[in-house]
Short mmCIF file of C-alpha atoms in Angstrom, two decimals:
data_model
loop_
_atom_site.label_atom_id
_atom_site.label_comp_id
_atom_site.label_asym_id
_atom_site.label_seq_id
_atom_site.Cartn_x
_atom_site.Cartn_y
_atom_site.Cartn_z
CA UNK A 1 -42.72 -133.57 -28.15
CA UNK A 2 -44.57 -131.00 -27.43
CA UNK A 3 -43.50 -129.12 -24.36
CA UNK A 4 -43.84 -126.20 -22.92
CA UNK A 5 -41.20 -123.45 -23.78
CA UNK A 6 -38.56 -122.88 -21.36
CA UNK A 7 -38.04 -120.19 -18.67
CA UNK A 8 -35.19 -118.93 -18.62
CA UNK A 9 -33.83 -120.22 -15.11
CA UNK A 10 -34.78 -123.80 -17.09
CA UNK A 11 -32.26 -122.97 -19.64
CA UNK A 12 -29.61 -122.07 -17.71
CA UNK A 13 -30.40 -125.43 -15.20
CA UNK A 14 -30.85 -127.57 -18.80
CA UNK A 15 -27.49 -126.19 -20.54
CA UNK A 16 -25.49 -126.60 -16.81
CA UNK A 17 -26.59 -130.33 -17.00
CA UNK A 18 -25.21 -130.77 -20.70
CA UNK A 19 -21.59 -128.97 -20.08
CA UNK A 20 -21.07 -131.12 -17.02
CA UNK A 21 -21.75 -134.52 -18.97
CA UNK A 22 -21.23 -137.15 -16.13
CA UNK A 23 -20.42 -134.85 -13.31
CA UNK A 24 -23.41 -133.38 -12.60
CA UNK A 25 -25.44 -133.18 -9.37
CA UNK A 26 -26.80 -130.47 -6.99
CA UNK A 27 -23.18 -128.80 -6.25
CA UNK A 28 -21.43 -129.01 -9.76
CA UNK A 29 -24.81 -127.87 -11.36
CA UNK A 30 -25.16 -124.63 -8.78
CA UNK A 31 -21.43 -124.00 -9.46
CA UNK A 32 -22.26 -124.28 -13.12
CA UNK A 33 -24.92 -121.91 -12.92
CA UNK A 34 -23.75 -119.15 -11.40
CA UNK A 35 -20.72 -118.40 -13.62
CA UNK A 36 -23.69 -118.81 -16.36
CA UNK A 37 -25.29 -116.25 -15.35
CA UNK A 38 -23.13 -114.17 -13.58
CA UNK A 39 -22.74 -111.94 -12.19
CA UNK A 40 -26.16 -112.64 -10.82
CA UNK A 41 -25.97 -114.99 -7.20
CA UNK A 42 -28.09 -118.04 -7.68
CA UNK A 43 -30.14 -119.62 -4.35
CA UNK A 44 -29.39 -123.66 -3.96
CA UNK A 45 -32.54 -124.24 -3.26
CA UNK A 46 -33.86 -122.56 -6.44
CA UNK A 47 -31.30 -125.19 -8.44
CA UNK A 48 -33.20 -128.05 -6.71
CA UNK A 49 -36.52 -126.65 -7.46
CA UNK A 50 -35.91 -126.37 -10.91
CA UNK A 51 -34.24 -129.38 -11.09
CA UNK A 52 -37.60 -131.37 -9.45
CA UNK A 53 -40.09 -129.73 -11.91
CA UNK A 54 -37.69 -130.49 -15.07
CA UNK A 55 -37.94 -134.66 -14.25
CA UNK A 56 -41.52 -133.86 -13.72
CA UNK A 57 -41.32 -132.89 -17.35
CA UNK A 58 -39.96 -136.02 -18.24
CA UNK A 59 -36.39 -133.64 -19.39
CA UNK A 60 -34.19 -134.51 -16.98
CA UNK A 61 -33.40 -138.33 -15.99
CA UNK A 62 -31.18 -138.43 -11.99
CA UNK A 63 -30.03 -141.74 -10.66
CA UNK A 64 -28.27 -141.58 -7.00
CA UNK A 65 -24.55 -142.71 -6.73
CA UNK A 66 -22.37 -144.72 -4.41
CA UNK A 67 -22.49 -143.18 -0.70
CA UNK A 68 -18.83 -141.19 -0.87
CA UNK A 69 -17.48 -140.83 2.92
CA UNK A 70 -16.78 -137.03 2.53
CA UNK A 71 -20.48 -137.18 1.70
CA UNK A 72 -20.98 -138.40 5.55
CA UNK A 73 -21.93 -141.31 3.64
CA UNK A 74 -24.55 -139.89 1.35
CA UNK A 75 -25.22 -140.98 -2.56
CA UNK A 76 -25.03 -138.18 -4.87
CA UNK A 77 -28.06 -137.58 -7.03
CA UNK A 78 -26.58 -136.84 -10.88
CA UNK A 79 -28.59 -135.59 -13.55
CA UNK A 80 -28.69 -136.12 -17.04
CA UNK A 81 -30.83 -134.88 -19.80
CA UNK A 82 -33.23 -136.68 -21.96
CA UNK A 83 -33.61 -136.72 -25.23
CA UNK A 84 -37.16 -134.31 -24.49
CA UNK A 85 -34.48 -132.00 -22.89
CA UNK A 86 -31.96 -131.95 -25.79
CA UNK A 87 -34.92 -130.89 -28.46
CA UNK A 88 -36.20 -128.13 -26.03
CA UNK A 89 -32.63 -127.15 -25.17
CA UNK A 90 -32.40 -126.57 -28.76
CA UNK A 91 -35.69 -125.21 -29.71
CA UNK A 92 -34.80 -122.68 -26.34
CA UNK A 93 -31.26 -121.85 -27.90
CA UNK A 94 -32.68 -121.44 -31.47
CA UNK A 95 -35.05 -118.73 -30.25
CA UNK A 96 -32.22 -116.84 -28.20
CA UNK A 97 -30.54 -116.46 -31.53
CA UNK A 98 -33.28 -114.94 -32.99
CA UNK A 99 -33.81 -112.66 -30.64
CA UNK A 100 -30.55 -111.50 -30.41
CA UNK A 101 -29.97 -111.20 -33.85
CA UNK A 102 -32.48 -108.67 -34.29
CA UNK A 103 -31.80 -106.83 -31.28
CA UNK A 104 -27.95 -106.41 -32.86
CA UNK A 105 -29.73 -105.52 -36.26
CA UNK A 106 -31.54 -103.03 -34.55
CA UNK A 107 -27.92 -102.20 -32.93
CA UNK A 108 -26.46 -102.08 -36.03
CA UNK A 109 -24.19 -105.19 -36.17
CA UNK A 110 -23.10 -108.51 -33.70
CA UNK A 111 -20.76 -106.21 -31.97
CA UNK A 112 -23.35 -103.60 -29.92
CA UNK A 113 -22.79 -102.66 -26.73
CA UNK A 114 -25.82 -101.96 -24.27
CA UNK A 115 -25.72 -98.43 -23.37
CA UNK A 116 -27.79 -97.61 -20.72
CA UNK A 117 -30.24 -94.57 -21.40
CA UNK A 118 -30.01 -91.28 -19.25
CA UNK B 1 -1.08 -129.26 -0.73
CA UNK B 2 -3.66 -128.04 1.86
CA UNK B 3 -5.54 -130.67 3.92
CA UNK B 4 -8.78 -129.39 5.99
CA UNK B 5 -9.39 -131.17 9.76
CA UNK B 6 -11.96 -132.60 9.88
CA UNK B 7 -13.69 -129.69 12.18
CA UNK B 8 -13.01 -127.66 9.26
CA UNK B 9 -14.86 -130.14 6.49
CA UNK B 10 -17.46 -131.07 8.20
CA UNK B 11 -20.46 -129.51 10.44
CA UNK B 12 -21.29 -130.11 13.87
CA UNK B 13 -22.68 -133.37 13.83
CA UNK B 14 -26.13 -132.49 16.25
CA UNK B 15 -25.87 -129.54 13.80
CA UNK B 16 -25.67 -131.28 10.84
CA UNK B 17 -28.74 -133.95 12.59
CA UNK B 18 -30.75 -131.27 12.53
CA UNK B 19 -30.49 -129.73 9.65
CA UNK B 20 -31.27 -133.11 8.38
CA UNK B 21 -34.41 -134.06 9.80
CA UNK B 22 -35.79 -130.43 8.52
CA UNK B 23 -35.19 -131.71 4.74
CA UNK B 24 -38.11 -133.80 3.09
CA UNK B 25 -37.34 -137.88 3.53
CA UNK B 26 -37.33 -137.94 -0.35
CA UNK B 27 -34.47 -135.19 -0.72
CA UNK B 28 -32.92 -135.99 2.33
CA UNK B 29 -29.68 -137.92 1.08
CA UNK B 30 -28.54 -135.94 -1.73
CA UNK B 31 -29.47 -132.14 -0.51
CA UNK B 32 -27.62 -133.07 2.86
CA UNK B 33 -24.60 -134.56 0.99
CA UNK B 34 -24.68 -131.49 -0.80
CA UNK B 35 -24.52 -129.21 2.34
CA UNK B 36 -22.15 -131.30 3.62
CA UNK B 37 -20.19 -130.34 0.23
CA UNK B 38 -20.37 -127.01 1.08
CA UNK B 39 -19.67 -126.35 4.71
CA UNK B 40 -17.18 -123.72 5.41
CA UNK B 41 -18.34 -122.93 8.86
CA UNK B 42 -21.17 -123.75 11.38
CA UNK B 43 -22.71 -119.86 10.69
CA UNK B 44 -22.36 -120.41 6.52
CA UNK B 45 -23.66 -123.99 6.67
CA UNK B 46 -26.56 -122.90 8.90
CA UNK B 47 -27.31 -120.09 6.30
CA UNK B 48 -27.01 -122.01 3.38
CA UNK B 49 -29.60 -124.80 4.83
CA UNK B 50 -32.36 -121.96 5.83
CA UNK B 51 -31.37 -120.17 2.20
CA UNK B 52 -32.06 -123.55 0.92
CA UNK B 53 -34.61 -125.92 2.76
CA UNK B 54 -37.62 -123.51 2.04
CA UNK B 55 -37.21 -124.46 -1.62
CA UNK B 56 -36.71 -128.01 -1.30
CA UNK B 57 -39.42 -127.93 1.19
CA UNK B 58 -42.07 -126.23 -1.48
CA UNK B 59 -40.41 -128.12 -4.11
CA UNK B 60 -42.03 -130.99 -2.62
CA UNK B 61 -45.44 -129.42 -1.60
CA UNK B 62 -45.72 -128.80 -5.31
CA UNK B 63 -44.43 -132.30 -5.99
CA UNK B 64 -46.91 -134.54 -3.53
CA UNK B 65 -49.96 -132.44 -3.96
CA UNK B 66 -52.93 -133.47 -6.06
CA UNK B 67 -55.53 -131.01 -6.14
CA UNK B 68 -58.92 -133.06 -7.00
CA UNK B 69 -57.38 -135.24 -3.58
CA UNK B 70 -57.07 -132.12 -1.66
CA UNK B 71 -60.49 -131.04 -2.44
CA UNK B 72 -62.19 -133.98 -1.41
CA UNK B 73 -60.29 -134.44 1.49
CA UNK B 74 -61.28 -130.63 2.61
CA UNK B 75 -64.66 -131.17 1.44
CA UNK B 76 -64.72 -134.05 3.99
CA UNK B 77 -63.16 -131.99 6.87
CA UNK B 78 -65.38 -128.86 5.97
CA UNK B 79 -68.56 -131.77 6.74
CA UNK B 80 -67.50 -133.18 9.85
CA UNK B 81 -67.47 -129.81 11.31
CA UNK B 82 -70.28 -128.50 9.77
CA UNK B 83 -72.07 -131.41 10.91
CA UNK B 84 -70.91 -130.89 14.80
CA UNK B 85 -71.91 -129.39 17.66
CA UNK B 86 -68.25 -127.71 17.61
CA UNK B 87 -68.95 -125.58 14.88
CA UNK B 88 -71.58 -122.27 15.91
CA UNK B 89 -74.67 -122.11 13.61
CA UNK B 90 -74.68 -119.35 11.18
CA UNK B 91 -72.60 -118.04 7.98
CA UNK B 92 -69.73 -117.40 10.83
CA UNK B 93 -69.55 -121.22 11.71
CA UNK B 94 -69.18 -121.73 7.93
CA UNK B 95 -65.94 -118.77 7.62
CA UNK B 96 -64.44 -120.76 11.16
CA UNK B 97 -65.03 -124.41 9.36
CA UNK B 98 -63.72 -122.99 6.03
CA UNK B 99 -60.65 -121.79 7.52
CA UNK B 100 -59.82 -124.83 9.63
CA UNK B 101 -60.80 -127.20 6.94
CA UNK B 102 -57.61 -124.68 5.11
CA UNK B 103 -55.46 -125.23 8.27
CA UNK B 104 -55.72 -128.50 8.25
CA UNK B 105 -55.43 -129.24 5.11
CA UNK B 106 -52.10 -127.31 5.09
CA UNK B 107 -51.05 -129.43 7.80
CA UNK B 108 -51.44 -132.85 5.47
CA UNK B 109 -49.28 -131.09 2.80
CA UNK B 110 -46.52 -130.28 5.09
CA UNK B 111 -47.10 -134.11 6.67
CA UNK B 112 -47.04 -135.51 2.73
CA UNK B 113 -43.91 -133.76 2.18
CA UNK B 114 -41.91 -135.08 5.36
CA UNK B 115 -43.93 -138.60 4.78
CA UNK B 116 -41.13 -141.44 5.36
CA UNK B 117 -40.18 -143.28 1.70
CA UNK B 118 -40.87 -146.76 2.82
CA UNK B 119 -44.33 -148.05 4.34
CA UNK B 120 -44.50 -147.12 8.40
CA UNK B 121 -43.34 -150.08 10.61
CA UNK B 122 -46.06 -152.97 12.08
CA UNK B 123 -46.01 -151.21 15.70
CA UNK B 124 -46.25 -147.67 14.39
CA UNK B 125 -49.25 -148.69 12.11
CA UNK B 126 -51.59 -149.76 14.81
CA UNK B 127 -50.57 -147.09 17.32
CA UNK B 128 -52.18 -144.80 15.00
CA UNK B 129 -55.48 -147.00 13.99
CA UNK B 130 -56.10 -147.27 18.31
CA UNK B 131 -55.50 -143.33 18.38
CA UNK B 132 -57.71 -142.63 15.57
CA UNK B 133 -60.27 -145.14 17.06
CA UNK B 134 -60.28 -143.40 20.39
CA UNK B 135 -60.08 -140.27 19.14
CA UNK B 136 -63.57 -141.04 17.05
CA UNK B 137 -65.11 -142.79 20.04
CA UNK B 138 -64.51 -139.92 22.46
CA UNK B 139 -65.64 -137.22 19.77
CA UNK B 140 -68.76 -139.23 19.41
CA UNK B 141 -69.57 -139.61 23.54
CA UNK B 142 -68.88 -136.06 23.64
CA UNK B 143 -71.98 -135.82 20.98
CA UNK B 144 -73.55 -137.78 23.02
CA UNK B 145 -73.29 -136.55 26.33
CA UNK B 146 -73.38 -132.83 24.61
CA UNK B 147 -77.42 -134.18 22.76
CA UNK B 148 -78.81 -135.89 26.23
CA UNK B 149 -78.36 -132.65 28.13
CA UNK B 150 -80.42 -131.17 25.79
CA UNK B 151 -82.99 -133.85 25.88
CA UNK B 152 -82.44 -134.87 22.68
CA UNK B 153 -80.82 -138.48 22.41
CA UNK B 154 -83.86 -141.13 22.12
CA UNK B 155 -83.99 -143.52 25.10
CA UNK B 156 -81.25 -146.28 24.42
CA UNK B 157 -78.76 -144.96 22.42
CA UNK B 158 -76.38 -144.28 24.92
CA UNK B 159 -76.33 -147.89 25.44
CA UNK B 160 -76.60 -149.40 22.84
CA UNK B 161 -73.33 -147.10 21.26
CA UNK B 162 -71.16 -147.87 25.06
CA UNK B 163 -71.74 -152.18 24.81
CA UNK B 164 -72.40 -153.00 21.32
CA UNK B 165 -70.41 -150.49 19.27
CA UNK B 166 -67.52 -149.27 21.16
CA UNK B 167 -65.93 -153.12 22.74
CA UNK B 168 -65.86 -154.01 18.43
CA UNK B 169 -64.54 -150.51 16.86
CA UNK B 170 -60.43 -150.65 17.82
CA UNK B 171 -60.07 -154.70 17.46
CA UNK B 172 -61.60 -154.88 14.38
CA UNK B 173 -60.29 -151.63 12.92
CA UNK B 174 -56.87 -152.71 14.81
CA UNK B 175 -57.26 -156.24 13.36
CA UNK B 176 -57.86 -155.14 9.55
CA UNK B 177 -54.63 -152.91 9.82
CA UNK B 178 -52.56 -155.46 10.72
CA UNK B 179 -53.98 -157.48 8.17
CA UNK B 180 -52.77 -154.78 5.49
CA UNK B 181 -49.43 -155.18 7.59
CA UNK B 182 -48.92 -158.66 6.84
CA UNK B 183 -50.00 -158.66 2.95
CA UNK B 184 -47.77 -155.97 3.07
CA UNK B 185 -44.72 -158.31 4.24
CA UNK B 186 -45.79 -160.89 1.83
CA UNK B 187 -45.61 -159.05 -1.19
CA UNK B 188 -42.53 -160.11 -2.61
CA UNK B 189 -39.86 -157.23 -4.76
CA UNK B 190 -40.11 -157.46 -8.02
CA UNK B 191 -37.21 -155.05 -8.73
CA UNK B 192 -33.67 -156.06 -7.83
CA UNK B 193 -29.79 -153.40 -6.83
CA UNK B 194 -28.84 -154.65 -10.61
CA UNK B 195 -30.67 -155.41 -13.54
CA UNK B 196 -30.41 -155.84 -17.05
CA UNK B 197 -32.02 -153.19 -19.48
CA UNK B 198 -34.38 -156.06 -20.94
CA UNK B 199 -35.81 -157.34 -17.23
CA UNK B 200 -36.10 -153.59 -16.46
CA UNK B 201 -38.56 -153.15 -19.55
CA UNK B 202 -40.27 -157.05 -18.87
CA UNK B 203 -41.15 -155.43 -15.74
CA UNK B 204 -42.30 -152.07 -17.16
CA UNK B 205 -44.42 -154.20 -19.27
CA UNK B 206 -45.84 -156.16 -16.66
CA UNK B 207 -46.82 -152.92 -14.59
CA UNK B 208 -48.13 -151.24 -17.88
CA UNK B 209 -50.54 -154.75 -18.14
CA UNK B 210 -51.14 -154.87 -14.48
CA UNK B 211 -52.40 -150.80 -14.74
CA UNK B 212 -54.20 -151.22 -17.82
CA UNK B 213 -55.97 -153.76 -16.94
CA UNK B 214 -57.20 -151.88 -13.32
CA UNK B 215 -57.58 -149.00 -14.50
CA UNK B 216 -60.64 -150.39 -17.24
CA UNK B 217 -62.22 -152.02 -14.46
CA UNK B 218 -61.79 -148.91 -12.31
CA UNK B 219 -63.50 -146.93 -15.02
CA UNK B 220 -66.13 -148.83 -15.77
CA UNK B 221 -67.28 -149.25 -11.92
CA UNK B 222 -67.25 -145.48 -12.67
CA UNK B 223 -69.09 -144.69 -15.33
CA UNK B 224 -71.57 -147.30 -13.98
CA UNK B 225 -72.05 -145.33 -10.78
CA UNK B 226 -71.97 -142.22 -12.39
CA UNK B 227 -74.93 -143.73 -14.36
CA UNK B 228 -76.52 -144.77 -11.26
CA UNK B 229 -76.56 -141.40 -9.52
CA UNK B 230 -77.85 -139.85 -12.50
CA UNK B 231 -80.62 -142.52 -12.31
CA UNK B 232 -81.30 -142.32 -9.02
CA UNK B 233 -81.15 -138.00 -9.05
CA UNK B 234 -83.72 -137.92 -12.12
CA UNK B 235 -86.63 -140.31 -11.14
CA UNK B 236 -86.48 -139.52 -7.13
CA UNK B 237 -86.63 -136.13 -5.17
CA UNK B 238 -83.65 -136.02 -3.35
CA UNK B 239 -81.74 -132.93 -1.30
CA UNK B 240 -79.65 -130.63 -2.40
CA UNK B 241 -79.58 -131.82 -6.20
CA UNK B 242 -76.80 -129.77 -7.81
CA UNK B 243 -74.48 -131.80 -5.58
CA UNK B 244 -75.77 -134.59 -6.63
CA UNK B 245 -75.68 -133.63 -10.39
CA UNK B 246 -72.03 -132.37 -9.69
CA UNK B 247 -71.08 -136.17 -8.12
CA UNK B 248 -72.71 -137.18 -11.08
CA UNK B 249 -70.03 -135.34 -13.57
CA UNK B 250 -67.26 -135.84 -11.54
CA UNK B 251 -67.56 -140.05 -11.36
CA UNK B 252 -68.06 -139.52 -15.69
CA UNK B 253 -65.48 -137.46 -15.69
CA UNK B 254 -63.12 -139.39 -14.20
CA UNK B 255 -64.26 -142.30 -15.67
CA UNK B 256 -63.60 -141.27 -18.94
CA UNK B 257 -60.00 -139.73 -17.97
CA UNK B 258 -59.57 -142.79 -16.99
CA UNK B 259 -60.66 -144.67 -20.37
CA UNK B 260 -58.41 -142.21 -22.14
CA UNK B 261 -55.00 -141.39 -20.53
CA UNK B 262 -54.96 -143.67 -17.08
CA UNK B 263 -52.92 -146.24 -19.46
CA UNK B 264 -49.24 -146.17 -18.34
CA UNK B 265 -47.44 -145.08 -21.58
CA UNK B 266 -45.26 -146.51 -23.79
CA UNK B 267 -41.51 -146.65 -23.23
CA UNK B 268 -39.41 -144.53 -25.68
CA UNK B 269 -38.12 -146.67 -28.66
CA UNK B 270 -34.56 -147.23 -28.27
CA UNK B 271 -34.28 -145.58 -24.77
CA UNK B 272 -31.07 -146.55 -22.67
CA UNK B 273 -31.09 -148.36 -19.31
CA UNK B 274 -30.97 -144.94 -17.52
CA UNK B 275 -33.95 -143.50 -19.41
CA UNK B 276 -35.82 -146.88 -19.25
CA UNK B 277 -35.33 -146.22 -15.24
CA UNK B 278 -36.69 -142.70 -15.71
CA UNK B 279 -39.60 -143.41 -17.37
CA UNK B 280 -40.99 -146.20 -15.02
CA UNK B 281 -40.38 -144.19 -12.09
CA UNK B 282 -42.59 -141.34 -13.55
CA UNK B 283 -44.99 -143.68 -14.27
CA UNK B 284 -44.94 -145.44 -10.86
CA UNK B 285 -45.70 -141.82 -9.63
CA UNK B 286 -48.10 -141.36 -12.02
CA UNK B 287 -50.60 -144.27 -11.84
CA UNK B 288 -50.20 -143.70 -7.80
CA UNK B 289 -51.71 -140.14 -8.32
CA UNK B 290 -54.48 -141.53 -10.03
CA UNK B 291 -55.26 -144.75 -7.13
CA UNK B 292 -54.75 -142.02 -4.88
CA UNK B 293 -57.66 -140.08 -6.48
CA UNK B 294 -60.16 -143.19 -7.27
CA UNK B 295 -59.45 -144.19 -3.50
CA UNK B 296 -60.68 -141.18 -2.28
CA UNK B 297 -63.51 -140.68 -4.78
CA UNK B 298 -65.51 -143.92 -3.76
CA UNK B 299 -66.40 -142.30 0.02
CA UNK B 300 -67.10 -139.61 -1.61
CA UNK B 301 -70.78 -140.51 -2.03
CA UNK B 302 -70.56 -140.64 1.47
CA UNK B 303 -69.77 -137.32 2.56
CA UNK B 304 -72.21 -135.39 -0.01
CA UNK B 305 -74.64 -136.90 1.45
CA UNK B 306 -73.64 -135.68 5.54
CA UNK B 307 -73.09 -132.63 3.58
CA UNK B 308 -76.56 -132.21 2.05
CA UNK B 309 -78.02 -133.73 5.44
CA UNK B 310 -76.57 -130.81 7.32
CA UNK B 311 -77.39 -128.02 5.14
CA UNK B 312 -80.70 -128.55 3.95
CA UNK B 313 -83.06 -131.31 6.06
CA UNK B 314 -84.75 -130.12 9.29
CA UNK B 315 -82.98 -131.59 12.16
CA UNK B 316 -85.25 -134.09 14.05
CA UNK B 317 -83.76 -136.23 16.65
CA UNK B 318 -83.86 -139.33 14.37
CA UNK B 319 -81.86 -137.48 12.12
CA UNK B 320 -79.44 -136.26 14.57
CA UNK B 321 -78.76 -139.50 16.04
CA UNK B 322 -78.31 -141.20 12.04
CA UNK B 323 -76.07 -138.48 11.17
CA UNK B 324 -74.30 -139.19 14.57
CA UNK B 325 -73.35 -142.57 13.33
CA UNK B 326 -72.70 -141.64 10.17
CA UNK B 327 -69.89 -139.10 10.92
CA UNK B 328 -67.43 -141.16 12.58
CA UNK B 329 -67.90 -144.21 9.86
CA UNK B 330 -67.16 -141.66 7.58
CA UNK B 331 -64.31 -140.43 9.34
CA UNK B 332 -63.39 -144.06 9.78
CA UNK B 333 -63.79 -144.94 6.35
CA UNK B 334 -61.33 -141.90 5.16
CA UNK B 335 -59.06 -142.77 7.73
CA UNK B 336 -58.94 -146.14 5.97
CA UNK B 337 -58.69 -144.38 2.10
CA UNK B 338 -55.57 -142.79 4.00
CA UNK B 339 -53.63 -145.23 5.38
CA UNK B 340 -54.64 -147.64 2.02
CA UNK B 341 -52.87 -144.67 0.00
CA UNK B 342 -50.18 -144.58 3.03
CA UNK B 343 -49.37 -148.12 2.45
CA UNK B 344 -49.13 -147.53 -1.44
CA UNK B 345 -47.28 -144.63 -1.54
CA UNK B 346 -44.78 -146.87 0.62
CA UNK B 347 -44.20 -149.50 -2.10
CA UNK B 348 -44.15 -147.13 -4.45
CA UNK B 349 -41.44 -144.52 -2.59
CA UNK B 350 -39.22 -147.79 -1.76
CA UNK B 351 -39.55 -149.18 -5.49
CA UNK B 352 -38.67 -145.25 -6.97
CA UNK B 353 -35.76 -145.64 -4.70
CA UNK B 354 -34.62 -148.74 -5.91
CA UNK B 355 -35.01 -147.54 -9.29
CA UNK B 356 -32.67 -145.02 -8.26
CA UNK B 357 -30.08 -146.73 -7.39
CA UNK B 358 -30.54 -149.97 -9.55
CA UNK B 359 -26.96 -150.58 -11.67
CA UNK B 360 -27.45 -152.04 -14.94
CA UNK B 361 -25.76 -155.50 -15.35
CA UNK B 362 -25.21 -156.90 -18.61
CA UNK B 363 -25.85 -160.20 -20.23
CA UNK B 364 -23.33 -163.16 -19.73
#
């Protein structure tokens, strides 16, 4: 499928869903993204908006779980990567690797360290 | 292990109710549940809800927004305003009409985002019809009084409206609305709480065949209407020809789009139950948006005619009265288009909800 390239936040959301497997829903996805994007603080609302957008692009699928008592009898909306989502994430990862290698070569080796310019 | 008391683990009832009301219904269950899981204290809960709900709301507005439908709705509101004495003549009137139309459209988008996920109850549906009809009747009466005060109302028009039109409008429209509700109640649900993948595939294929047939018919009708309008535009002198030709093009473009891209997409080969369910949901939603646009396209020529009459023709008394009747007719027609779409939207959201909760049943 020919999809538009993913934005950085979309990559983070897809990566979180990929790593959380069966346990990917709003709260856990948000927590995983905060880990991945640290020290950046991520708004929960931004995660929902991106999940909706990715679902519209058919990169992820969602379903409602059984209602649970700790959520006041409400269901969780779980997410899973679709085949197109996996392809899009792989493409993004390859691009990110090329960028990383290019920058690393420019700064002399893969162990380069960012030094802010005065 | 530390056990937190219920007061610490769940938000106060009223606060939770308020937050829940502010979340759009389509996301209410998942978002309210997530916020409850993250609850630490009332102030933290309020802060988190305040940071989250606007994003959820904007996301739902974006999802529900159908730009061509919005354009037609905006045009309709603009025409209604321009055709009445509510807006003064001249450039100031145009600006006011555009501003009011934009405001009403924004309110419509907000109302759409907060629309319940099932069709309205029969009682609510009938009450809405009565309110809209009463507003239209009051509006026409107001305009008739204004014309009579200006001595521009031909003889007998007031009586005709009061005794021949008013007594029939409300019962007829309420009856039509009740018929829609009855038709909804009679419809059988084809999706169940648990289904086998092959059953779901069969349902999708049935849906695909239905949409293919309906879209082909709609496409032929639209292309036929486009050809008909083009013939009239080419052979007759019509007011606002640019508008008329743009209508011809819109019908032709939508008809062609339906022929080329209207069909429901093929299910991915080897897709599992989850992917099937997800593809079905997306396609239900897409087909509903297409139908929504087409339903709005049909009354558009009437709107163009009103707009052309308002902006290009000299207003004599007979034309004024004709427009006075055409305008409420257009309002009621658009109201019916809106409720048809709403009924349909409720059914689609119900189906999407069933699909979201559906469990996979394994064959015997």
